[in-house]
PDB file of C-alpha atoms in Angstrom:
ATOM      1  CA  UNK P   1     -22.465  23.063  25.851  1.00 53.00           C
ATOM      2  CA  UNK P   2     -24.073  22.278  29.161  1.00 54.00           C
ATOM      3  CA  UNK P   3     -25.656  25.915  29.247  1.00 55.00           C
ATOM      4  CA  UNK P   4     -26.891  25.258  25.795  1.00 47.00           C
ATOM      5  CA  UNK P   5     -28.550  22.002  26.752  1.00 53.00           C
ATOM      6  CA  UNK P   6     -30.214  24.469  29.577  1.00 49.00           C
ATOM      7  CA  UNK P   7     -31.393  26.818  27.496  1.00 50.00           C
ATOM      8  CA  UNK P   8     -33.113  24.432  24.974  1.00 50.00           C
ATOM      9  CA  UNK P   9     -34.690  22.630  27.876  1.00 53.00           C
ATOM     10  CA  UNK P  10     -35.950  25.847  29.363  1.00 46.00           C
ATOM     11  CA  UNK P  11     -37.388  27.029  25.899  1.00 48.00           C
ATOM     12  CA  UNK P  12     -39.042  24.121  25.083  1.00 47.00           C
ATOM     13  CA  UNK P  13     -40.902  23.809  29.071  1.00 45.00           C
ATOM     14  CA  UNK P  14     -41.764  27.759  28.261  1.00 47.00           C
ATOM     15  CA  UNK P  15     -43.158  26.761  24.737  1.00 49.00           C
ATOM     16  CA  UNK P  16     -45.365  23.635  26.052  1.00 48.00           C
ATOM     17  CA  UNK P  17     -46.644  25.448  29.076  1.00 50.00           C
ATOM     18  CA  UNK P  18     -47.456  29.228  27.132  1.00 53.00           C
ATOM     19  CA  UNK P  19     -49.706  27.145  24.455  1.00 60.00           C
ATOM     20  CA  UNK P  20     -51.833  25.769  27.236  1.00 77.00           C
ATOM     21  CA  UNK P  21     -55.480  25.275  25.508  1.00 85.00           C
ATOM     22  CA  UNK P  22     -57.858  25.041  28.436  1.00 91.00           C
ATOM     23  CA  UNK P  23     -60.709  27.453  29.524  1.00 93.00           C
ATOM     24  CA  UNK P  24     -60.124  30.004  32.343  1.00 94.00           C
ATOM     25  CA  UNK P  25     -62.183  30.671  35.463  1.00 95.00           C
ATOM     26  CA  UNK P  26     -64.627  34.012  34.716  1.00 97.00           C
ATOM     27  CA  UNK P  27     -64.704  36.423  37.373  1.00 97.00           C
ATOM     28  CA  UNK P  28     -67.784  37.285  37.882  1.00 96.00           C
ATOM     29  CA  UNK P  29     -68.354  40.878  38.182  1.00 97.00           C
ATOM     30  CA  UNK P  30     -65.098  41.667  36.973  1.00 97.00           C
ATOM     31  CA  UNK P  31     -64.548  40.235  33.328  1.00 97.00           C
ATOM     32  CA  UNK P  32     -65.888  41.556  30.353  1.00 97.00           C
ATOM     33  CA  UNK P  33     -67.619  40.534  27.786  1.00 97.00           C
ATOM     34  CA  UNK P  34     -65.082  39.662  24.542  1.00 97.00           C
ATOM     35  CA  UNK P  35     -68.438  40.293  21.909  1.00 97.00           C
ATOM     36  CA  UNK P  36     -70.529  43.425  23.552  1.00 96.00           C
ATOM     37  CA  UNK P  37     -68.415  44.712  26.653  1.00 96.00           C
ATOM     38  CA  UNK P  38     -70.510  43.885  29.504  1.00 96.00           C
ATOM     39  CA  UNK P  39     -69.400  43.003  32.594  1.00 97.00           C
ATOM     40  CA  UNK P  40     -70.071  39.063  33.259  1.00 98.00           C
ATOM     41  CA  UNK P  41     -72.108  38.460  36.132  1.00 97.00           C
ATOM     42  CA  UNK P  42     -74.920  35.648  35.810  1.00 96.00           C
ATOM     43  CA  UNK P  43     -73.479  32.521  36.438  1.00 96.00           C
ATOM     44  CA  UNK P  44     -75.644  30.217  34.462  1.00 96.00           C
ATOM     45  CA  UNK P  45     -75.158  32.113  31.079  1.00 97.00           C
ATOM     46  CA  UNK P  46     -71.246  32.940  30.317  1.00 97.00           C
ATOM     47  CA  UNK P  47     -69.435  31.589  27.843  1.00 98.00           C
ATOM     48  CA  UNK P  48     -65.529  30.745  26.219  1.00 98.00           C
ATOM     49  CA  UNK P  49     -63.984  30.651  23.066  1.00 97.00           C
ATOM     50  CA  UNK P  50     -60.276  29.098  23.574  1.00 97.00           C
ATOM     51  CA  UNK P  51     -58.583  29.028  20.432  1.00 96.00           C
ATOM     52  CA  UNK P  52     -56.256  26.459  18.871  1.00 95.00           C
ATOM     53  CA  UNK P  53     -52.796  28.808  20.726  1.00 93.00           C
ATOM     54  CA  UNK P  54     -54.687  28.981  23.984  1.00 94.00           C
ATOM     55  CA  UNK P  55     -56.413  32.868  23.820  1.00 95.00           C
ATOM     56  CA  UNK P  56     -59.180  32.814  25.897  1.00 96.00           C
ATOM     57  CA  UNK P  57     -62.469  34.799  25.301  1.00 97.00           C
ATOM     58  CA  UNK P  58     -65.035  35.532  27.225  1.00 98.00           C
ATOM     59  CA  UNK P  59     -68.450  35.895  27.242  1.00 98.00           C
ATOM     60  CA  UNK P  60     -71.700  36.782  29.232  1.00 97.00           C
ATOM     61  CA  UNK P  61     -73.779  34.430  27.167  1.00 97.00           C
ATOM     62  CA  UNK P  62     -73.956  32.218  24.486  1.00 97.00           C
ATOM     63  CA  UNK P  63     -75.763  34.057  22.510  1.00 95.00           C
ATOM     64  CA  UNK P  64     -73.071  36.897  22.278  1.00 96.00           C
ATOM     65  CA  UNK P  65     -70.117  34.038  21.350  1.00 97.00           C
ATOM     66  CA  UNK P  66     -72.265  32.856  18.725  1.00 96.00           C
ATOM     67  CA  UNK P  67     -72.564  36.630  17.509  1.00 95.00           C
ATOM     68  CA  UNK P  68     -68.878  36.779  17.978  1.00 95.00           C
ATOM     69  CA  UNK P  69     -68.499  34.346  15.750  1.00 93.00           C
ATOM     70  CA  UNK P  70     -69.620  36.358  12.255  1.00 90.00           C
ATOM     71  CA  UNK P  71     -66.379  38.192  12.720  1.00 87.00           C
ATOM     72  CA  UNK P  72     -63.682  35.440  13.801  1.00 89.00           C
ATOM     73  CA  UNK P  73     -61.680  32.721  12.119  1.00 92.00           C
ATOM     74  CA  UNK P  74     -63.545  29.662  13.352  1.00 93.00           C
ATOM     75  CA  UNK P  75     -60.877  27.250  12.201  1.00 95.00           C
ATOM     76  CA  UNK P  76     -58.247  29.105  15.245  1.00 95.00           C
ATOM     77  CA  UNK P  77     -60.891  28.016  17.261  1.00 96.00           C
ATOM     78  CA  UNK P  78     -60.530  24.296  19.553  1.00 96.00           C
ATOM     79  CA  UNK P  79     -63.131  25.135  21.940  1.00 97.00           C
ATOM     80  CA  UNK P  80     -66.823  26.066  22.129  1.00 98.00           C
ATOM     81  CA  UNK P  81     -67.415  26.539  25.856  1.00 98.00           C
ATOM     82  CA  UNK P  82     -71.200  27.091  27.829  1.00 98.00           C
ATOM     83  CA  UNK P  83     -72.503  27.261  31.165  1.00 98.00           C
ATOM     84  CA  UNK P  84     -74.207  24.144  31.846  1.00 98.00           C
ATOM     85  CA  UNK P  85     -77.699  26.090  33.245  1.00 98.00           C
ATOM     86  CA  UNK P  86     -77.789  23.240  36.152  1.00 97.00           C
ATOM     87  CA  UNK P  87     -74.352  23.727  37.548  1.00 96.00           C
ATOM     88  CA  UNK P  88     -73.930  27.315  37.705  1.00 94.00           C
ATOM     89  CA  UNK P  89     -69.676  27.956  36.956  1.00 94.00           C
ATOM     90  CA  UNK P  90     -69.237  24.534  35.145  1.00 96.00           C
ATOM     91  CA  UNK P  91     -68.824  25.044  31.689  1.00 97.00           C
ATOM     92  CA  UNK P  92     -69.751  22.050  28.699  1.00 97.00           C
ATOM     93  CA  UNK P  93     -68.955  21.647  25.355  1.00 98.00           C
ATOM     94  CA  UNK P  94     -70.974  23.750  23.538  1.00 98.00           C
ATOM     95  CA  UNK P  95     -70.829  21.820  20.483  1.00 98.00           C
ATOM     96  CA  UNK P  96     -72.215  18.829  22.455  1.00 98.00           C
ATOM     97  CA  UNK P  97     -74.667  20.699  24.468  1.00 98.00           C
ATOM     98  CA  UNK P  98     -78.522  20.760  24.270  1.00 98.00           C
ATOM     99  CA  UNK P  99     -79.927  24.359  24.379  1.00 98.00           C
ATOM    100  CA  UNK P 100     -83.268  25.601  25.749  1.00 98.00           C
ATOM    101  CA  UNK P 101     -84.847  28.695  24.317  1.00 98.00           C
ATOM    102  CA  UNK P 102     -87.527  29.614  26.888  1.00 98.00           C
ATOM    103  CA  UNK P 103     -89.374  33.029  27.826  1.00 97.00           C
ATOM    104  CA  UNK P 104     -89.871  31.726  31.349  1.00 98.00           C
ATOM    105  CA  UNK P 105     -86.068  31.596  31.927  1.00 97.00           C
ATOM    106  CA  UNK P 106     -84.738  34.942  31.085  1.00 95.00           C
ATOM    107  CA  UNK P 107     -80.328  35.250  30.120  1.00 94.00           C
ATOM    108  CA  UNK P 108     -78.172  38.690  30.202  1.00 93.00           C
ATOM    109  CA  UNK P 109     -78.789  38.987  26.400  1.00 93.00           C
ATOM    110  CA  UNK P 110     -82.667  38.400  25.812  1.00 93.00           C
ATOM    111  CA  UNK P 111     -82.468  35.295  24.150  1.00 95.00           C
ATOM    112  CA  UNK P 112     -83.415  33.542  27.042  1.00 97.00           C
ATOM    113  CA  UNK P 113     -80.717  30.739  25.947  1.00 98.00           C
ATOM    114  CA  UNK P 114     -79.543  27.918  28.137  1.00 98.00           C
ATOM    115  CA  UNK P 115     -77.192  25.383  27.919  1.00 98.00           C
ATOM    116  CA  UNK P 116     -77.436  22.183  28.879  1.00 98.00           C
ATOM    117  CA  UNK P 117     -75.176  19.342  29.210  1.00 97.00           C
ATOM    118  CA  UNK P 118     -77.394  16.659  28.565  1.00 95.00           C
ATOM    119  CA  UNK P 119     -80.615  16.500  26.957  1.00 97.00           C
ATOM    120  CA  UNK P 120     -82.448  15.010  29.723  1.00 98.00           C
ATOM    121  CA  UNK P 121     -82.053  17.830  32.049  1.00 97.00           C
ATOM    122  CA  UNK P 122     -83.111  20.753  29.066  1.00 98.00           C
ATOM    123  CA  UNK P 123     -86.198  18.353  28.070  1.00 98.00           C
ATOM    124  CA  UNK P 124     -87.034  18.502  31.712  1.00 98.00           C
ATOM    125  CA  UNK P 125     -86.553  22.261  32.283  1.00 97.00           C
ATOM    126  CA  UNK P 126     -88.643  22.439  28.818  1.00 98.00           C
ATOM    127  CA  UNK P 127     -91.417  20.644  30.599  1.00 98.00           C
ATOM    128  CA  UNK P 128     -91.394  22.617  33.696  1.00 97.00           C
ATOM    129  CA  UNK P 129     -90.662  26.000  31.295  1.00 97.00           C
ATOM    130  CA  UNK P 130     -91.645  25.592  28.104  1.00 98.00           C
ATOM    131  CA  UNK P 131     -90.051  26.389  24.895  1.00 98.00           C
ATOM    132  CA  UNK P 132     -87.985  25.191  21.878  1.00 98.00           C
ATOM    133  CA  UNK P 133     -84.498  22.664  22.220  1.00 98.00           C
ATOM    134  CA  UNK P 134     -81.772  22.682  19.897  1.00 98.00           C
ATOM    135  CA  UNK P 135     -78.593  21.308  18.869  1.00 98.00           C
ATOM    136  CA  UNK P 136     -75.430  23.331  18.199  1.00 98.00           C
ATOM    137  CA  UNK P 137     -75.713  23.309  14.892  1.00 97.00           C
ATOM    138  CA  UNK P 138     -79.354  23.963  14.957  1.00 97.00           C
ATOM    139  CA  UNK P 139     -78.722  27.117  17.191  1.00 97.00           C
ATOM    140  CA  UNK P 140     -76.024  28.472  14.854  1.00 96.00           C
ATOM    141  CA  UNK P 141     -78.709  28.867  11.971  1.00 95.00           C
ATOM    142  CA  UNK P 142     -81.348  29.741  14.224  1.00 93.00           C
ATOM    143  CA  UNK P 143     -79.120  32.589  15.613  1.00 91.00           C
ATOM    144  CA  UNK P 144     -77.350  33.768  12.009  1.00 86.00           C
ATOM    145  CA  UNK P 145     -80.513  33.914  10.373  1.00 77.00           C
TER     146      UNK P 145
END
């Protein structure tokens, strides 16, 4: 009975810890991108899908998870991760995030899409480079139409 008890235990610690929904670190100039292969190297552009069981995708910029997107079961997904543009590595909420399309600040893509974390810092960077801000949901029909 004791092993039993062990066993159980051990399954259920393997369970909790093997659905673990958080993003991962990209490595940069080693991952690829989930949506159109290429390898992930600007740091100010990448972005993560992490889906309700915990998969992990990855991609070079925002505009190729959003492209990603026409093909995947949205409701599997829990989060919408992007680069915040002024802390190169540190990814945002996506869905929260204010976005800067600008020609003066070119991404891997040719979008030239930014994320920001707070609207403050993409109106500024809109002053200094021009261009349109959006919301999420504003970017998704921009981007699908």
């Amino acid at each position: 009975m004791k092993t039993l008890t062990h066993y159980s235990i051990l399954a259920l610690l393997l369970l909790t810890f093997s659905c673990n929904v958080t993003p991962q670190p990209i490595v940069y100039g080693s991952d690829g991108c989930s949506f159109c292969t290429m390898t992930i190297v600007d740091k100010v552009h990448a972005a993560e899908i992490v889906t309700k069981k915990g998969k992990v995708y990855k991609f070079d910029a925002t505009e190729c998870m959003i492209n990603y997107l026409e093909d995947f079961d949205t409701s599997e997904i829990k989060l919408y991760l992007a680069t915040n543009y002024t802390e190169p590595e540190v990814f945002t909420d996506a869905t929260r995030a204010t976005f800067l399309i600008s020609e003066n600040i070119p991404s891997p893509m040719g979008a030239f899409l930014s994320a920001f974390e707070n609207k403050t810092d993409a109106e500024k960077f809109q002053s200094e480079k021009g261009g349109q801000l959006y919301t999420w949901n504003q970017l998704l029909s921009k981007l699908n139409n």
